[in-house]
XYZ file of C-alpha atoms in Angstrom:
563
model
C 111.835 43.702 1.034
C 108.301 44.879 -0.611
C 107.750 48.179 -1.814
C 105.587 48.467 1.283
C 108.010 47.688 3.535
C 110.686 49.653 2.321
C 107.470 52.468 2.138
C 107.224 51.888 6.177
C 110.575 51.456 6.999
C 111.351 54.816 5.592
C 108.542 56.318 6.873
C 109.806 55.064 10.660
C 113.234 57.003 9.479
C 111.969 60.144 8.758
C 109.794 60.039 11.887
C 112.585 59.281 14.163
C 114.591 62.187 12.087
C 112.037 64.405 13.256
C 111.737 63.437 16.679
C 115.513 63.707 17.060
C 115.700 67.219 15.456
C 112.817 68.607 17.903
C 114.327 66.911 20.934
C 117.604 68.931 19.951
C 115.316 71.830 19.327
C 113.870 71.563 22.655
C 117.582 70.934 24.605
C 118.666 74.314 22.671
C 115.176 76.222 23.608
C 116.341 75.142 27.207
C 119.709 76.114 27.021
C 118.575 79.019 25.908
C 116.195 80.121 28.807
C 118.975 78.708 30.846
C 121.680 81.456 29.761
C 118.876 84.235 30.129
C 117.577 82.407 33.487
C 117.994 85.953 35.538
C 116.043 87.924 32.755
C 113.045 85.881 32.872
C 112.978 85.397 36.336
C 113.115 89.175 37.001
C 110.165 89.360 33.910
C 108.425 86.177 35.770
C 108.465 87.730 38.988
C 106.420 91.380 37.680
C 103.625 89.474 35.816
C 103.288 87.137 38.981
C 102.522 90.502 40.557
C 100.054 91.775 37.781
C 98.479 88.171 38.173
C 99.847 86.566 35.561
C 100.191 82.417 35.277
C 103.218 81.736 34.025
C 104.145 78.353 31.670
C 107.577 77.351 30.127
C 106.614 75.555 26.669
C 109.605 74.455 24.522
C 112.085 76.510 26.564
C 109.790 79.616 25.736
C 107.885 81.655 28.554
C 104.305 81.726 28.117
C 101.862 84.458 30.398
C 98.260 84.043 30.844
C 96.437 87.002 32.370
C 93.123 89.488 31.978
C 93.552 93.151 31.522
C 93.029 94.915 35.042
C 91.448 97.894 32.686
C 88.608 95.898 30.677
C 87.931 92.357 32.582
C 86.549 90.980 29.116
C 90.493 90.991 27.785
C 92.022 87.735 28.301
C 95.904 88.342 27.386
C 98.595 85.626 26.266
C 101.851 86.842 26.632
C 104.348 84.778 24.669
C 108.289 85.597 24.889
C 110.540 85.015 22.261
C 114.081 84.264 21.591
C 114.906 87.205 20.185
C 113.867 88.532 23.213
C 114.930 91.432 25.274
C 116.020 92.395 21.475
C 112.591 91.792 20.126
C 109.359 92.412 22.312
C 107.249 89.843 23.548
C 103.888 88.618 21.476
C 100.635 89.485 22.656
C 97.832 88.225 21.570
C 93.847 89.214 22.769
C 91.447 86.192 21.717
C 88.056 88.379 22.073
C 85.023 87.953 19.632
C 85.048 90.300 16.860
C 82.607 93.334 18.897
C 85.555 94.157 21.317
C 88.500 93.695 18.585
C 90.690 97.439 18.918
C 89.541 99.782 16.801
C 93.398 100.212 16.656
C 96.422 98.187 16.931
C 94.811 94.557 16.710
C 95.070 92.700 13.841
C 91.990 91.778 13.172
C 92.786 87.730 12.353
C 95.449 87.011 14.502
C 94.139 89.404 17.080
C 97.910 89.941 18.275
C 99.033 93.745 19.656
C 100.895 95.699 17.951
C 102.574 97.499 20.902
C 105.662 100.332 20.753
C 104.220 101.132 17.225
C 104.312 99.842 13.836
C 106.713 97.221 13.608
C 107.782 97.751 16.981
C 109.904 100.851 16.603
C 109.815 102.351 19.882
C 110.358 99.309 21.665
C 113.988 99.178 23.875
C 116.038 96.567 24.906
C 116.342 97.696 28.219
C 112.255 97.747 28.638
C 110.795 94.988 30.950
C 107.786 93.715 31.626
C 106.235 96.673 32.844
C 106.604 98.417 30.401
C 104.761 96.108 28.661
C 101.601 95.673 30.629
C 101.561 99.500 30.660
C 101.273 99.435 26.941
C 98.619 96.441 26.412
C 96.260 98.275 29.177
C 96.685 102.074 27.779
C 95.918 100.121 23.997
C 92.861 98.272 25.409
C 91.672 101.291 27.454
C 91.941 103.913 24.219
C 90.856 101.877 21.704
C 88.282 99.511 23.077
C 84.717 99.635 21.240
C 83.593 100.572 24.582
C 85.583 103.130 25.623
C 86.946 104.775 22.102
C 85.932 108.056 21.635
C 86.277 109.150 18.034
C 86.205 113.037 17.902
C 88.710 112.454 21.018
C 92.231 113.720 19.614
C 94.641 110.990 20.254
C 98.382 111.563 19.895
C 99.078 108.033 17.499
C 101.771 108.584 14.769
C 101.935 104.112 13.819
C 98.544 103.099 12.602
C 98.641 99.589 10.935
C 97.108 99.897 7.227
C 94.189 97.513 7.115
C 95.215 96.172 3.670
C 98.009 94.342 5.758
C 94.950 91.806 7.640
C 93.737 90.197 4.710
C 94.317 86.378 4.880
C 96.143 86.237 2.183
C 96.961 83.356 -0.181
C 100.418 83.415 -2.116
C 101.092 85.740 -4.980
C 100.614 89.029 -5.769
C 99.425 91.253 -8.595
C 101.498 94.482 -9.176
C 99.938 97.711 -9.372
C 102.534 99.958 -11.418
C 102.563 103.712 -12.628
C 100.301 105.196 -13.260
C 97.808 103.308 -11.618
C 99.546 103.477 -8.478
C 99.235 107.490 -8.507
C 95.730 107.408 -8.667
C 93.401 108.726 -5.873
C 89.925 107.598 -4.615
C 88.128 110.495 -6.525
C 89.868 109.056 -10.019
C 87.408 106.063 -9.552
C 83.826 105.634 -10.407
C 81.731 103.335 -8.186
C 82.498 100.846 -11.248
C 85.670 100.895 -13.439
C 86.539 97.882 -15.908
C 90.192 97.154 -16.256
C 92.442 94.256 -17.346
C 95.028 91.790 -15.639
C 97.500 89.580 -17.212
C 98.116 86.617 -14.468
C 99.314 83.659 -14.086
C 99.696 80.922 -11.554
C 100.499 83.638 -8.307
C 101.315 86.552 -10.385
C 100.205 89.095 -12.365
C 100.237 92.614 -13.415
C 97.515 95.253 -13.702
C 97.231 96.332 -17.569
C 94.790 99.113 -18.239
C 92.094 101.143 -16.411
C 89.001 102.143 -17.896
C 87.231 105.524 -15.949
C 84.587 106.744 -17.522
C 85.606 107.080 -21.171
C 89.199 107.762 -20.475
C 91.700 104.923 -20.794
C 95.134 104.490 -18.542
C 97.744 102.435 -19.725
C 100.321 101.260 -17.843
C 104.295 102.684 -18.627
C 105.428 101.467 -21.413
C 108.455 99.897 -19.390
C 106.356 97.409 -17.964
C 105.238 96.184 -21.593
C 107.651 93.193 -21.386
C 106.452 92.408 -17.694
C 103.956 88.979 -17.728
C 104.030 89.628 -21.884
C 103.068 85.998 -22.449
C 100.509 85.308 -19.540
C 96.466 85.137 -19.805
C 94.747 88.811 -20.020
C 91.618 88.913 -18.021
C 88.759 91.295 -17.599
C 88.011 92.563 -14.388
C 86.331 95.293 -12.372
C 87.665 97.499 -9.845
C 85.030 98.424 -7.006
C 85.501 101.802 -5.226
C 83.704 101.055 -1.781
C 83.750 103.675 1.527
C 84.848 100.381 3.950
C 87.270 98.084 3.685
C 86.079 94.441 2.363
C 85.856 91.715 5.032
C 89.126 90.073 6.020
C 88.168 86.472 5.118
C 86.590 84.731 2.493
C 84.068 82.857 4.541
C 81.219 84.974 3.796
C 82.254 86.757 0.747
C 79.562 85.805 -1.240
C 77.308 87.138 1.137
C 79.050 90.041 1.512
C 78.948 90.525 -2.550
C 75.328 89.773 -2.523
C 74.860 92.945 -0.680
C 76.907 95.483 -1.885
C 74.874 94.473 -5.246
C 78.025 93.359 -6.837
C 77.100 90.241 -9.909
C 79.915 88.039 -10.657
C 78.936 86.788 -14.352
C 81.830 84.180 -14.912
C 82.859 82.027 -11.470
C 85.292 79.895 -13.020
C 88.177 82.747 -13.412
C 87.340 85.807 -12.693
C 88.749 89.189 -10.867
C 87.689 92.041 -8.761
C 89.710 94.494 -7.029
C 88.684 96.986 -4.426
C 90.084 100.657 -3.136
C 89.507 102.314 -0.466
C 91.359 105.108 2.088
C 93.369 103.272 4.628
C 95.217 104.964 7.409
C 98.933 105.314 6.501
C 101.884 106.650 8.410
C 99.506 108.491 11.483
C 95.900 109.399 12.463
C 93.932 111.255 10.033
C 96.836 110.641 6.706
C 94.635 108.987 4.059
C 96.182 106.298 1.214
C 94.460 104.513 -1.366
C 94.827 101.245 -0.509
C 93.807 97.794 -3.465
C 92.939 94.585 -2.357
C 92.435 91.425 -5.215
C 89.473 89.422 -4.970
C 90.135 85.808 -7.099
C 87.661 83.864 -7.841
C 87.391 79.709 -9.203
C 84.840 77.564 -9.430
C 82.776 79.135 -7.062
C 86.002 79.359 -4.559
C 87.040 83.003 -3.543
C 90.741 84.428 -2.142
C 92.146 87.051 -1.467
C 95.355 88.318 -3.658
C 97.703 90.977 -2.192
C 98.038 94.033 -4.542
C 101.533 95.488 -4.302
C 101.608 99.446 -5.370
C 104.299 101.057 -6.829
C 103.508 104.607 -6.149
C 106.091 108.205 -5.651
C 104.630 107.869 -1.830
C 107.449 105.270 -0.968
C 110.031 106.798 -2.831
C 109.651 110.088 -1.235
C 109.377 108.230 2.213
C 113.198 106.537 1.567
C 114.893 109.276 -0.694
C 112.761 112.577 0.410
C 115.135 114.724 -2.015
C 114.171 111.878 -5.252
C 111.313 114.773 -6.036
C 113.842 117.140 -6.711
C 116.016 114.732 -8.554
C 113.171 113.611 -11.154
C 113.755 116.144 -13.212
C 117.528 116.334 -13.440
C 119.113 115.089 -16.245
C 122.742 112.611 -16.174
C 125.696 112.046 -18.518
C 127.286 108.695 -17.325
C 130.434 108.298 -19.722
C 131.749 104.558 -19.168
C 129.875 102.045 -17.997
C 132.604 99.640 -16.845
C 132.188 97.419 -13.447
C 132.146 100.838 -11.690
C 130.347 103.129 -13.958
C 126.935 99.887 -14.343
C 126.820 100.525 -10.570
C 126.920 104.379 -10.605
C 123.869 104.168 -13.160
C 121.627 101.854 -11.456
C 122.368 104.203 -8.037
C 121.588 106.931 -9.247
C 118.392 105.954 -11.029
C 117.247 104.853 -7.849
C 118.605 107.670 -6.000
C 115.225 109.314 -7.891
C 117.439 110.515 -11.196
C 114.748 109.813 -13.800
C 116.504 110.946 -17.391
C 119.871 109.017 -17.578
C 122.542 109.174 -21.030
C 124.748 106.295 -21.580
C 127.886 106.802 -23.160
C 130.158 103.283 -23.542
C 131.474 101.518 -27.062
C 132.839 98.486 -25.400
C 130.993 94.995 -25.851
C 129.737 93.319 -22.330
C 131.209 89.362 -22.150
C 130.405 86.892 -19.175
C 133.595 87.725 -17.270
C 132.897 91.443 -16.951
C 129.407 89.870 -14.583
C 131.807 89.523 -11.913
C 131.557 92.959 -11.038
C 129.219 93.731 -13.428
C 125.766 95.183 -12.675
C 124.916 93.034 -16.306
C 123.673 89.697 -16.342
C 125.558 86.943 -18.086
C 122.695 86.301 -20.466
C 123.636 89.341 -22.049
C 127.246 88.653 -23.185
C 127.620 90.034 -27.194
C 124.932 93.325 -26.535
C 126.891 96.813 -25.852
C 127.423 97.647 -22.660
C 125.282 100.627 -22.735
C 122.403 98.740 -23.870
C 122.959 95.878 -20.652
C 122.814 98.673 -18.280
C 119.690 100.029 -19.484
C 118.360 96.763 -19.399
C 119.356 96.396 -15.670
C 118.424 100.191 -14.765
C 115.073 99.768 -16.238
C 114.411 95.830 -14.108
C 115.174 98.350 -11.001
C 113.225 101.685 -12.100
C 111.045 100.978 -14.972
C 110.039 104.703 -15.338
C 113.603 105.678 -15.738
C 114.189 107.511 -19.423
C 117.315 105.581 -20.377
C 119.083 106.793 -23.379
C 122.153 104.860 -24.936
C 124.903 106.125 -27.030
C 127.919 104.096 -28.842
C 130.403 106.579 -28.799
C 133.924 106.507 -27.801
C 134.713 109.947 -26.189
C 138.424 110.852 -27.088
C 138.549 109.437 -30.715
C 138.059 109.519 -34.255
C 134.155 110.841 -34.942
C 132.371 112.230 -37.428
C 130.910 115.918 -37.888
C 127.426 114.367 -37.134
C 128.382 112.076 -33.934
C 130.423 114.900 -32.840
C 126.899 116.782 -32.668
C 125.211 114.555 -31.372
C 127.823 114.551 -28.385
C 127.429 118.073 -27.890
C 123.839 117.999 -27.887
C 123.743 115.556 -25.225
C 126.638 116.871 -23.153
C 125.132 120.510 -23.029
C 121.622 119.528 -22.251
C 123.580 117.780 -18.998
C 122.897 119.023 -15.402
C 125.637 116.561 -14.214
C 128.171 114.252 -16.180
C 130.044 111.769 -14.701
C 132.989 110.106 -15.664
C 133.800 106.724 -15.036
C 135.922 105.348 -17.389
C 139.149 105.718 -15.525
C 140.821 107.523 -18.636
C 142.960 110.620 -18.565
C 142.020 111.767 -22.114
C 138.298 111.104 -21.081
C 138.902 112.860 -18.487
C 141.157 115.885 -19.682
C 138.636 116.333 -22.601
C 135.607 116.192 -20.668
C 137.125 118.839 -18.203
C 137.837 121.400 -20.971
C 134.318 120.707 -22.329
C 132.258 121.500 -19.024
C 134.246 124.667 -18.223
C 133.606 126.073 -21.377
C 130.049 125.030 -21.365
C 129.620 125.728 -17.622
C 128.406 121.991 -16.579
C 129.417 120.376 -13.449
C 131.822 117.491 -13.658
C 132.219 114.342 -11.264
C 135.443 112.140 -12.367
C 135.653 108.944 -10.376
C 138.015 106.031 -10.878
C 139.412 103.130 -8.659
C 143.342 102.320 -8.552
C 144.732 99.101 -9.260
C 143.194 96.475 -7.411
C 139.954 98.427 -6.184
C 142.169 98.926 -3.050
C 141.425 102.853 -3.326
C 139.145 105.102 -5.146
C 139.004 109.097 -6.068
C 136.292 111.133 -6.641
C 137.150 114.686 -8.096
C 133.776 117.360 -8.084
C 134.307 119.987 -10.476
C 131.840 123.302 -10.559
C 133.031 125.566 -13.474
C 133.583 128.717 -11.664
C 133.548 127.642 -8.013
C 136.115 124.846 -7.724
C 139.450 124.119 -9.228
C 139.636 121.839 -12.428
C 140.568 117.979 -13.544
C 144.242 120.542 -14.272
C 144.286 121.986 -10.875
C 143.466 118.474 -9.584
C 146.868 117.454 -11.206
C 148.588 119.767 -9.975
C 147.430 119.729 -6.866
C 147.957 116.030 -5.688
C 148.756 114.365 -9.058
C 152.061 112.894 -7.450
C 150.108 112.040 -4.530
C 149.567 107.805 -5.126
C 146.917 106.141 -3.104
C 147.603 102.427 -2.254
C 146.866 100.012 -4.625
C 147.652 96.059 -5.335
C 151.401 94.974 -6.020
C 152.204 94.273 -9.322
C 151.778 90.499 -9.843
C 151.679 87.635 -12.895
C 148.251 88.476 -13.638
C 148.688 92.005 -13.841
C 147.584 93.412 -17.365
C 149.040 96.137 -19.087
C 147.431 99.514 -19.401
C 145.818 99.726 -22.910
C 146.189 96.270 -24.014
C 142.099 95.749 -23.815
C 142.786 93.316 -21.031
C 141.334 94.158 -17.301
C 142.365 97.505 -15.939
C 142.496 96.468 -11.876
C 142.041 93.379 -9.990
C 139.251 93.612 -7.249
C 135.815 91.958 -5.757
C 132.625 93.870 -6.022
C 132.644 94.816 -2.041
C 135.367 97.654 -3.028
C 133.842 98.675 -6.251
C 130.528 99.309 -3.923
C 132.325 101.552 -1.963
C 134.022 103.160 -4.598
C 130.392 104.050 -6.499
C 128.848 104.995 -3.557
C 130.822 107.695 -3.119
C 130.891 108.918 -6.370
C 126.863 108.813 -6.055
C 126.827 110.599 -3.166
C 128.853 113.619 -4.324
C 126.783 113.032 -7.740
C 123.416 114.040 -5.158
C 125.246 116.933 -3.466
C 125.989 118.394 -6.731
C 122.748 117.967 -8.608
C 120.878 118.869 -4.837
C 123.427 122.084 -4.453
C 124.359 121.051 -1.202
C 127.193 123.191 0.252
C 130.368 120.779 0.810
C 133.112 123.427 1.106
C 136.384 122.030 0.508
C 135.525 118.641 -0.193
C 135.560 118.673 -3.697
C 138.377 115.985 -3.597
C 137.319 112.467 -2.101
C 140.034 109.792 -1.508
C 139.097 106.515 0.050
C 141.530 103.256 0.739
C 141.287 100.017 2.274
C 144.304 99.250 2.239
C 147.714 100.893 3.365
C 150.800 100.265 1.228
C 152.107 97.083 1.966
C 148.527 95.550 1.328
C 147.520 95.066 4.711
C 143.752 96.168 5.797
C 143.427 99.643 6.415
C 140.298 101.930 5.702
C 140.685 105.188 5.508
C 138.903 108.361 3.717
C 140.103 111.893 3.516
C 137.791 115.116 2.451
C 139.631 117.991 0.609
C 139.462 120.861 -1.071
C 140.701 121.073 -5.124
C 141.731 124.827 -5.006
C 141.972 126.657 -8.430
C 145.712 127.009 -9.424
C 147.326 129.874 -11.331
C 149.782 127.390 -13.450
C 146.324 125.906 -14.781
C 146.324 125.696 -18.697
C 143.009 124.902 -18.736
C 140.871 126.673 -15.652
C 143.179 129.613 -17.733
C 141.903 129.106 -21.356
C 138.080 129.782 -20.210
């Protein structure tokens, strides 16, 4: 057979590959509509009434209709299968004079009904509730009928910067820069960009005289990628959604491109974020090649979306942590915490990171030789780059010298939190008598053999009983934890202290992060100072369970006595 042949013949394959897999695709679209037959024909039978002409296309429902409010709407209604889960698609082909002012994308020209990203939509909604919502969108917020001083209840506006026909990529927009506000910016401002095929990084900012640089922990970020000068455009209206006319559009904002071969411009402007009337700065790339423009989506890294997801990380920025051991447990703890919104985070490990400790490991493998202290900074730092990571070698409970002993004070007392990790009782006892005579809250948190179980003991010097009063309390109280087997290593020997996957150790740190926030946030949890989780009960078989109690202060205390 010639190469052509063999070409054709397995050309003929893949086609008949393709028609079988969309024939099956069509018999499970089918199927589909089939099972939810009684849904659609209850949503087929309301848009009959609204006037609606109804198609089945590949086992999907398809609605063709005009909007009873504004005759000049045509509306597509296109169900899904994710539907009644998901809402139906709308879409509103109209020429660009009678787009929305709100809630049409702009290239698409789909609805977005029931709010950004959907959020008020219900499963139980029909299609009524749906027309209702496409004619009360095209009455408000027609060009023709909008009135703009008219005070509109409307807490999901879509940012603009979200239309753009965008091509693949992305340049990031770090700290500072991502702090800035419109009144930061000149008209003009030069600035730099390292980038490379789809990526890139912005590197400095130039306004007026005054120079921003980027923080330092983004040095390392594109490090070995092309630096290119660029200009950043502040302009009172968003830039046109396509390219098509962009030159035109350049032309007369008075905005020279010198070099066309490579060259970038970015532009901010206020966008609508979150509801009506709250204002964002919002960037949008501008790449140009051989005379060929597209857009680039900027992606800002700003305290706006951490305050949106962790609302208390404001109050957390300035608290300072003591993390002693940074074990399998203790790497996850760190990188929580950081970002949790904890900004100035000690280390404290002496151990060595290998490949097998990746397992359950926040490290990476590539690290294997470096201190463990210095992997989790590494990791911390990929997550939260403006986290202040310091790293200590010190092992807490053993032979040190006069000046590492000082140096451990220093950084123990200038603590608003340690935590303890390392799941040993001299760690633990000495820590204990060292924040009750220094007044410094303590969080102990270890995982019995296996991972099967974790505990969690809060200690506030003066409120709640001690690591001693602990012992007393429920130290011959066992939580469940793996039989003894072959593999089993003994305590001490430098071997693996418990056997257990990275779904328990999750749990485990997540619960010592959590009572890590109450603490540093103050947050009343009366009688809860003692946390005990299990998954399993004693025989090994799959039980979860979690108990909240209180770590009263005993009399027979040596230590809660001493201080």
């Amino acid at each position: 057979m010639s190469q052509n042949s063999a070409l054709v013949a397995r050309l003929r394959e893949i086609r008949q590959i393709g028609e079988r897999n969309l024939q099956e695709g069509m018999v499970n679209h089918m199927r589909w509509y089939e099972k939810n037959r009684e849904l659609y024909l209850k949503e087929k039978r309301i848009l009959q009434s609204y006037g609606y002409e109804i198609y089945i296309k590949d086992g999907t429902m398809e609605c063709e209709g005009v909007s009873s409010v504004n005759s000049k709407y045509p509306i597509k209604i296109i169900y899904s299968d994710g539907f009644p889960s998901f809402p139906p698609t709308v879409k509103c082909e109209v020429s660009e004079d009678l787009i929305l002012v709100r809630h049409q994308n702009k290239l698409t020209k789909s609805l977005c009904l029931f709010g950004f990203a959907s959020e008020r939509w219900k499963a139980s909604y029909s299609a009524i509730e749906l027309i209702e919502e496409i004619e009360e969108l095209i009455l408000r917020y027609s060009p023709e009928t909008h009135d703009a001083e008219e005070t509109v209840e409307d807490i999901v506006p879509e940012p603009l910067i979200n239309q753009y026909d965008y091509r693949m990529g992305g340049i990031l927009i770090p700290k500072p820069f991502g702090d800035l506000i419109l009144d930061n910016f000149y008209d003009r401002n030069n600035c730099t960009v390292r980038y490379d095929k789809h990526r890139g990084i912005m590197d400095k900012v130039w306004v007026d005289e005054k120079i921003f640089l980027r923080e330092k922990n983004y040095d390392e970020w594109f490090n070995n990628k092309p630096t290119f000068n660029a200009q950043i455009f502040k302009v009172t209206e968003q830039p046109p959604f396509t390219t098509e006319k962009i030159f035109e559009w350049l032309t007369n904002m008075r905005i020279q491109i010198k070099n066309k071969k490579k060259h970038f411009l970015f532009f901010v402007f206020e966008d609508d974020w979150g509801f009506v009337g709250n204002k964002r700065i919002s960037w949008v790339a501008l790449k140009i090649i051989d005379d060929k423009a597209e857009w680039v989506r900027c992606y800002i890294i700003n305290d706006d979306d951490s305050l949106i997801r962790t609302p208390y990380g404001k109050d957390l920025a300035h608290k300072e942590v003591t993390l002693v051991g940074v074990g399998s447990l203790g790497s996850l703890v760190a990188t929580s915490i950081a970002q949790e919104g904890v900004r100035k985070i000690t280390l404290i490990d002496y151990d060595i990171f290998e490949p097998a400790n990746s397992i359950r490991h926040q490290g990476e493998q590539h690290m294997f030789s470096y201190p463990k202290v210095d992997v989790v900074k590494e990791r911390i730092l990929s997550l939260m780059p403006t986290t202040h990571v310091n790293v200590e070698y010190i092992g807490i409970g053993g032979h040190r010298s006069t000046e590492q002993l000082t140096k451990l004070n220093q950084i123990l007392n200038r603590s608003d939190l340690i935590i303890e990790t390392t799941g040993s009782h001299k760690v633990s006892h000495y820590l204990n008598r060292y924040c009750l005579s220094e007044n410094i809250p303590l969080i102990i948190g270890s995982v019995t053999n296996g991972a099967w179980s974790c505990e969690v003991v809060r200690i506030i010097p003066g409120d709640t009983g001690c690591w001693g009063c602990w012992n007393i309390n429920y130290g011959t109280e066992i939580p469940p934890s793996a039989p003894v087997s072959e593999i089993q290593f003994a305590p001490g020997c430098d071997q693996p202290t418990f056997i257990g996957g990275i779904s328990s150790v999750n749990i485990a740190s997540g619960l010592i992060v959590q009572a890590s926030i109450d603490t540093l946030l103050n947050i009343d949890t009366k009688d809860t100072q003692y946390i005990r989780w299990s998954e399993r009960d004693s025989k090994g078989n799959r039980h979860y369970n979690i108990d909240y109690l209180g770590n009263p202060k005993s009399r027979d205390c040596e230590a809660c006595n001493g201080y």
